[in-house]
Coordinates of C-alpha atoms in Angstrom, one line a residue:
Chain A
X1 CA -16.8 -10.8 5.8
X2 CA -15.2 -13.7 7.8
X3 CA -13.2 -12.5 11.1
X4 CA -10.7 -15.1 10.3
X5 CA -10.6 -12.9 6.3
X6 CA -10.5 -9.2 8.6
X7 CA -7.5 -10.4 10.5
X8 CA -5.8 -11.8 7.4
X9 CA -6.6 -8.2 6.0
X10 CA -5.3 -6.3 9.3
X11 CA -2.1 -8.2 9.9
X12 CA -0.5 -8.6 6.3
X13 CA -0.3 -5.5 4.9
X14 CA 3.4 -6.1 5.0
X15 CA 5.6 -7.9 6.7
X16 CA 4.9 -11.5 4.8
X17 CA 8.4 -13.3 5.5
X18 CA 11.0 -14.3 3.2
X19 CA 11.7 -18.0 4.0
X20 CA 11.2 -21.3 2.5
X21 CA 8.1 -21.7 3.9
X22 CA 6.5 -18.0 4.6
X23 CA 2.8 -18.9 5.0
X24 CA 3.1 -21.7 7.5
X25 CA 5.0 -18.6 9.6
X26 CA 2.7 -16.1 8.8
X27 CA 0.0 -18.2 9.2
X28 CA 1.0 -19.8 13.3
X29 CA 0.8 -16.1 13.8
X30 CA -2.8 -15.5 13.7
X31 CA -3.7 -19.2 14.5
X32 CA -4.0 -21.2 11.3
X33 CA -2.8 -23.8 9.8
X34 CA -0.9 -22.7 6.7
X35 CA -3.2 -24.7 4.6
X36 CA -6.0 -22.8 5.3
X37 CA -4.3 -19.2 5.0
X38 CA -3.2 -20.5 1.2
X39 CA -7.3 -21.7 0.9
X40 CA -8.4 -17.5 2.4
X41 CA -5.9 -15.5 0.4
X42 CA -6.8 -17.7 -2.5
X43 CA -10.6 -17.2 -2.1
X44 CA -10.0 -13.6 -1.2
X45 CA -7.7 -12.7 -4.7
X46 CA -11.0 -14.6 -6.1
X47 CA -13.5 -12.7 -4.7
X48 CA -11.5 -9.4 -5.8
X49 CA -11.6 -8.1 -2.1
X50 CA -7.9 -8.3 -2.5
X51 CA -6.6 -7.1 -5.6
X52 CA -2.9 -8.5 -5.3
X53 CA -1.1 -10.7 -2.9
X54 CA 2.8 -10.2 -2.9
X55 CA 5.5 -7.7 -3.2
X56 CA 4.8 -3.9 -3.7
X57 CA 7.4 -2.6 -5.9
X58 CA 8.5 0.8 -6.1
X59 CA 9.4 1.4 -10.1
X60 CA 11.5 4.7 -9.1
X61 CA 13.9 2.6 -7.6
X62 CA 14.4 0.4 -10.4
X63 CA 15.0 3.2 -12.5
X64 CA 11.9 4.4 -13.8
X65 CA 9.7 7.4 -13.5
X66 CA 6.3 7.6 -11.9
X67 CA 4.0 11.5 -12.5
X68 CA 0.4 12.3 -11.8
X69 CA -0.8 14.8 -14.1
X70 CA -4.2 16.9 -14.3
X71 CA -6.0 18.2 -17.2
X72 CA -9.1 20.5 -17.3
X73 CA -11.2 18.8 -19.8
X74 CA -14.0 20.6 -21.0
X75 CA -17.6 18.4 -20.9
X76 CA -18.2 17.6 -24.4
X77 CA -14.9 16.2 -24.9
X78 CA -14.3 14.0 -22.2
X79 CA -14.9 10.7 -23.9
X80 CA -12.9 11.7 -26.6
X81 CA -9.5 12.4 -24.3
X82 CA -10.4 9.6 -21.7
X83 CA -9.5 7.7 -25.2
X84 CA -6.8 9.9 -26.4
X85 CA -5.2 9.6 -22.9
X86 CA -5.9 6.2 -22.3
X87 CA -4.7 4.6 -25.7
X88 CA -1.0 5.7 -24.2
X89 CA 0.7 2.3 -22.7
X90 CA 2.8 4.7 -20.6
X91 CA -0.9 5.8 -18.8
X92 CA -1.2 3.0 -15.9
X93 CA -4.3 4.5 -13.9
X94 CA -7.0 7.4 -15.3
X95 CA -9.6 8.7 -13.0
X96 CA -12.4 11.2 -13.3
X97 CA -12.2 13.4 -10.0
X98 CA -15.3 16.1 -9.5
X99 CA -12.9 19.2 -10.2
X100 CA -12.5 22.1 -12.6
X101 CA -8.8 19.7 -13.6
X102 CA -12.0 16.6 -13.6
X103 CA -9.3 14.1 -15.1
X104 CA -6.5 12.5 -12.9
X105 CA -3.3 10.1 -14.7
X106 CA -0.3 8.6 -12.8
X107 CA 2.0 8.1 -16.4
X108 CA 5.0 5.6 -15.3
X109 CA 8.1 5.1 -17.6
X110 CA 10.7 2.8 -17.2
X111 CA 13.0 5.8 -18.6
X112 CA 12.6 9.1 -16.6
X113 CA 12.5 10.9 -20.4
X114 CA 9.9 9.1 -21.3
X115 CA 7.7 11.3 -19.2
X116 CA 8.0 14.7 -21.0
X117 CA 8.0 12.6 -23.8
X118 CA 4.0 11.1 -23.2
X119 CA 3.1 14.6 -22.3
X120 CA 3.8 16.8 -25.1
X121 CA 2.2 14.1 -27.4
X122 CA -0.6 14.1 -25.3
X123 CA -0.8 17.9 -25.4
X124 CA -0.4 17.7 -28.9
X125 CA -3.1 14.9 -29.9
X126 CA -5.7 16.8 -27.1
X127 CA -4.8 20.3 -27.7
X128 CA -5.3 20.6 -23.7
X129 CA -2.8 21.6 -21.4
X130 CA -1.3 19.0 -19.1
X131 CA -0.5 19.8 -15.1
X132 CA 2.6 17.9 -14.7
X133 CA 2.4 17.3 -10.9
X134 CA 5.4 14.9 -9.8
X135 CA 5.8 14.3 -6.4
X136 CA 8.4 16.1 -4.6
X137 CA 8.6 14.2 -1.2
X138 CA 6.5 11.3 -0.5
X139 CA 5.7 10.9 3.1
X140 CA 4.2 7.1 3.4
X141 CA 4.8 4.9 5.9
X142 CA 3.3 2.0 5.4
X143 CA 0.3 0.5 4.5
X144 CA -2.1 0.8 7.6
X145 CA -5.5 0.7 6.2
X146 CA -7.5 -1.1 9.1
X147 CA -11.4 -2.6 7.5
Chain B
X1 CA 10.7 17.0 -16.1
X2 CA 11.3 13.7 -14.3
X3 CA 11.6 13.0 -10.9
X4 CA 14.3 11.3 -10.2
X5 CA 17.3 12.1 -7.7
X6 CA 20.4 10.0 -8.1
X7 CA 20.4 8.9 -4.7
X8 CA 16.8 7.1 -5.9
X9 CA 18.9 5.2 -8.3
X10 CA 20.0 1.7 -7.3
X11 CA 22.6 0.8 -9.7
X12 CA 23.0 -2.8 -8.1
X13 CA 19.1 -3.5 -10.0
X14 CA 20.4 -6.7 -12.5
X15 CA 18.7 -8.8 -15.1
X16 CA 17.9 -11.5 -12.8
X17 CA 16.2 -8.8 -10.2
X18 CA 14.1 -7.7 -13.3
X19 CA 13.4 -11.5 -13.6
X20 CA 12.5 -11.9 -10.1
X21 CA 10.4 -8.7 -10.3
X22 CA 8.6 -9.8 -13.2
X23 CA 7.5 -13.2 -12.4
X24 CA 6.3 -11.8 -8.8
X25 CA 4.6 -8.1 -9.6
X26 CA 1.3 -10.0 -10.6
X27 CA 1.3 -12.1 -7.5
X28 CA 3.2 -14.0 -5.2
X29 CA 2.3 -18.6 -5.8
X30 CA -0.2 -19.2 -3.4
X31 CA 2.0 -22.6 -2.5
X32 CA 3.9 -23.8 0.4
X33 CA 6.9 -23.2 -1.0
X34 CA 6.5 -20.3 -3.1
X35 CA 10.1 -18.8 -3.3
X36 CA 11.2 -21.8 -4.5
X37 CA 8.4 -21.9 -7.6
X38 CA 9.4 -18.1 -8.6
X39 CA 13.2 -20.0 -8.4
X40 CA 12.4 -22.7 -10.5
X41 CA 10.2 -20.2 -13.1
X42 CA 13.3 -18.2 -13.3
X43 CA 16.1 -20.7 -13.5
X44 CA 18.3 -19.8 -10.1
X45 CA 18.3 -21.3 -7.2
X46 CA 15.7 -20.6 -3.8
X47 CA 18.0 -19.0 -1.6
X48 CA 19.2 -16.6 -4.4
X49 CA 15.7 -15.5 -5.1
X50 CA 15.0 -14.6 -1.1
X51 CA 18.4 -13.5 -0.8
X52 CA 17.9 -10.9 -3.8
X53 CA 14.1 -10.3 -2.2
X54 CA 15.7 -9.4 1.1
X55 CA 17.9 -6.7 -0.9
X56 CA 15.0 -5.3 -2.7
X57 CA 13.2 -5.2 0.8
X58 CA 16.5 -3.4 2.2
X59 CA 17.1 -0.7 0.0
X60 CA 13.4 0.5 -1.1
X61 CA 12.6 -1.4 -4.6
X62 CA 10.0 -3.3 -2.7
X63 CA 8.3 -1.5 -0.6
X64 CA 6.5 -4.6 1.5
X65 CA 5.2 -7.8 0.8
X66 CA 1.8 -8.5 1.8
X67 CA -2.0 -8.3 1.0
X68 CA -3.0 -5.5 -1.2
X69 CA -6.8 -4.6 -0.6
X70 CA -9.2 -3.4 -2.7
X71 CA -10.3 -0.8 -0.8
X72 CA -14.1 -0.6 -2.7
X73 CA -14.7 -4.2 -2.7
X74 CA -14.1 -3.7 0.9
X75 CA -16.8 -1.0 1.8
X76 CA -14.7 1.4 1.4
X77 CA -16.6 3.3 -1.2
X78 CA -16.0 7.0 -1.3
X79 CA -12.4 7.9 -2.0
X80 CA -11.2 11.8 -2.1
X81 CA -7.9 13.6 -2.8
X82 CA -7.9 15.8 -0.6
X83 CA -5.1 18.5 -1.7
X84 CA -4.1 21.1 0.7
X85 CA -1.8 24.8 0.4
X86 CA 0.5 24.8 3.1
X87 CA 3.5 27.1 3.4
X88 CA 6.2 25.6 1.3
X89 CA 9.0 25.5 4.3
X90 CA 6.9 23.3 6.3
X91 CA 5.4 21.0 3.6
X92 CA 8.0 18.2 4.6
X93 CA 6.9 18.6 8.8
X94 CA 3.4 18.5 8.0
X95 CA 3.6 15.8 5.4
X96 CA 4.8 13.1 7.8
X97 CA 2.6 13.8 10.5
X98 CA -0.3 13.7 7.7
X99 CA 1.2 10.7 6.5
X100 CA 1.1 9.0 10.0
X101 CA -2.7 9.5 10.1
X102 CA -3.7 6.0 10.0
X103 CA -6.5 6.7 7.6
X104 CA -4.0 8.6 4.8
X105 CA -3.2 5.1 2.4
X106 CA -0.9 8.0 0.1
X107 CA 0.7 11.1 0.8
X108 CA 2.7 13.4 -1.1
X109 CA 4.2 16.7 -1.6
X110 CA 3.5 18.1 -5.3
X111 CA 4.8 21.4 -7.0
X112 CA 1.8 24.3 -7.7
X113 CA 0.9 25.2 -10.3
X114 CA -0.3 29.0 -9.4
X115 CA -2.6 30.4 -10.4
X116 CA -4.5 27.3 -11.2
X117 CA -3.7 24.7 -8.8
X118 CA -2.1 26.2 -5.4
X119 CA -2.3 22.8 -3.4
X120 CA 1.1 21.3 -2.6
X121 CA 0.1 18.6 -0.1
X122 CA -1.8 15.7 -1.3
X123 CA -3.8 13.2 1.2
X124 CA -5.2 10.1 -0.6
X125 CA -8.3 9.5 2.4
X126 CA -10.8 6.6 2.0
X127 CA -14.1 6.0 3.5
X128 CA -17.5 4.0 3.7
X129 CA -19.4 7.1 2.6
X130 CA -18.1 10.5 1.3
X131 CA -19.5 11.8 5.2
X132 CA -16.9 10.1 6.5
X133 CA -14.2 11.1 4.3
X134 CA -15.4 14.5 5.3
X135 CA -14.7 13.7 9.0
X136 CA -11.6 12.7 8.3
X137 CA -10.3 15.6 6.0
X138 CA -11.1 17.5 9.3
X139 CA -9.4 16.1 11.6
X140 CA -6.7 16.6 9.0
X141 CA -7.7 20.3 8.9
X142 CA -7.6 20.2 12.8
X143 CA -4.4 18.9 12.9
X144 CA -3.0 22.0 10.3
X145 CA -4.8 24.3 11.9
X146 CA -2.9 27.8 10.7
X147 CA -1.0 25.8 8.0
X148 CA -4.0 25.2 6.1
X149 CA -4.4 28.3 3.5
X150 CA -6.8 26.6 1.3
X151 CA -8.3 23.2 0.4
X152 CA -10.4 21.3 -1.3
X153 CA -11.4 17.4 -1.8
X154 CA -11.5 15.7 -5.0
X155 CA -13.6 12.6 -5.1
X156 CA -13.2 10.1 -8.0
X157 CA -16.9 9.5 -10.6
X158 CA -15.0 6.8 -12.3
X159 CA -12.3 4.6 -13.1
X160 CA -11.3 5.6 -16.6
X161 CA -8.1 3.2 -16.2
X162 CA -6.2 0.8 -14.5
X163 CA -3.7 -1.3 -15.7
X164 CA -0.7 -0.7 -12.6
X165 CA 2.6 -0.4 -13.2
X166 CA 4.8 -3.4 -15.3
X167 CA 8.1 -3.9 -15.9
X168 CA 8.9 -5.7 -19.1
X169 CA 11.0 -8.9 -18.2
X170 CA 13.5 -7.5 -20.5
X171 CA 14.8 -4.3 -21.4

């Protein structure tokens, strides 16, 4: 990876301004032209190492409901629910984890009933129980993540 | 059960926020000007677009605006939950200063679910290799010392989905 790409990385994580011409700020920060921090971002959304540029929005502010929820699925029917689970618009990220509850779903409504709603027919088309695990506090900060 | 507490609720969020929040979730315009191209997508003007942004920025709906990395692509290979049982009248103490950990990308308190699941602290930790998510889920450990009466990491096998969260750009 480029320095000029880790520093890119590093320092926008947040912060990108909200003026008529945001990259030419952002970009006399770390010593580029604003051209050529349009040219890295764009090459960087390309090569996937980012996988958005932009604002993060928080749906629960809007109005809408965010869970994670757990269910213990046993072996021989995992490919079955992954579909079951997965054919649900409502589910917007599925992963297997390496845990007795082995599959892992954030479900996001833009109605908080909604929620209860995806889970009992989920319950229902899977026959398997659903841990309904919505946060209580969230304690994030900001995003940090130096590479 | 949802989640929600009223004073999560913005009741100022309008049709032309949704607008603004549909034609940018995807992406920012990778061009000089690019407030002014989500202004002319939607029909309003520039300064009402960064004006509304500002707002959003203000009271929580966006959380920041910057680079979003994908954390495999990067090296960043191995990623664990790691889920923790700490006594419930500290959970909010110990959750910040897990939080502040500047290798913890997610943190939350969840409810248990006893007697299957007693974790109510939930560290999202990323590394090159899952040895080093191990070091770090101990310094983590260090850092609860007595608090921690159980844990355990969970490291993902596979994407089954991802799709993020969208907002229609009309309800």
């Amino acid at each position: 990876m480029l320095d000029v790409d880790r520093q890119i990385i590093n320092a926008l994580q947040g912060g990108f301004p909200i003026s008529e011409r945001p990259y030419a700020e952002a970009a006399e920060k770390l010593g580029l032209s604003e051209d050529a921090l349009i040219a890295r971002l764009a090459q960087l959304l390309e090569d996937k190492m980012l996988s958005r540029f932009g604002p993060m929005y928080n749906s629960e502010k809007m109005g809408g409901a965010v869970t994670l929820a757990a269910i213990a699925v046993p072996k021989a029917r995992f490919k079955e629910v992954t579909g079951i689970v997965n054919s649900f618009a409502e589910v917007a990220h599925n992963y297997q984890r390496e845990h007795k509850l082995n599959m892992w779903f954030v479900i996001a409504a833009e109605e908080p009933g909604e929620i209860a709603e995806v889970i009992e027919k989920i319950e229902a088309a899977t026959g398997l129980e659903v841990f309904n695990m919505p946060k209580s506090e969230e304690y994030f900060l900001e995003m940090k993540l130096a590479i | 059960m949802n989640n929600i507490r009223p004073q999560d609720q913005v009741n100022a969020f309008d049709e032309i926020d949704r607008a603004i929040v549909a034609a940018t979730q995807s992406g920012l315009p990778l061009v000089a000007a690019p407030y002014e191209a989500v202004a002319a997508e939607i029909g309003i003007s520039a300064d009402e677009v960064m004006t509304r942004l500002q707002a959003m920025l203000k009271n929580g709906i966006i959380r920041r605006i910057g680079v979003v990395p994908n954390h495999y692509a990067l090296g960043l290979k191995a990623n664990g939950m790691s889920v923790w049982q700490v006594p419930e009248e500290q959970v909010n103490e110990l959750g910040k200063r897990v939080g502040a950990l500047d290798f913890v990308t997610h943190c939350y308190s969840r409810p248990q679910h006893l007697p299957d699941w007693p974790y109510n602290l939930f560290a999202m930790v990323h590394g090159k290799s899952r040895d080093e998510v191990f070091e770090k889920v101990q310094v983590i450990a260090d850092l609860l010392d007595d608090a921690d009466q159980g844990h355990d990491v969970l490291f993902s096998s596979k994407i089954l989905k991802k799709t993020g969260l969208r907002i229609s750009r009309s309800q």
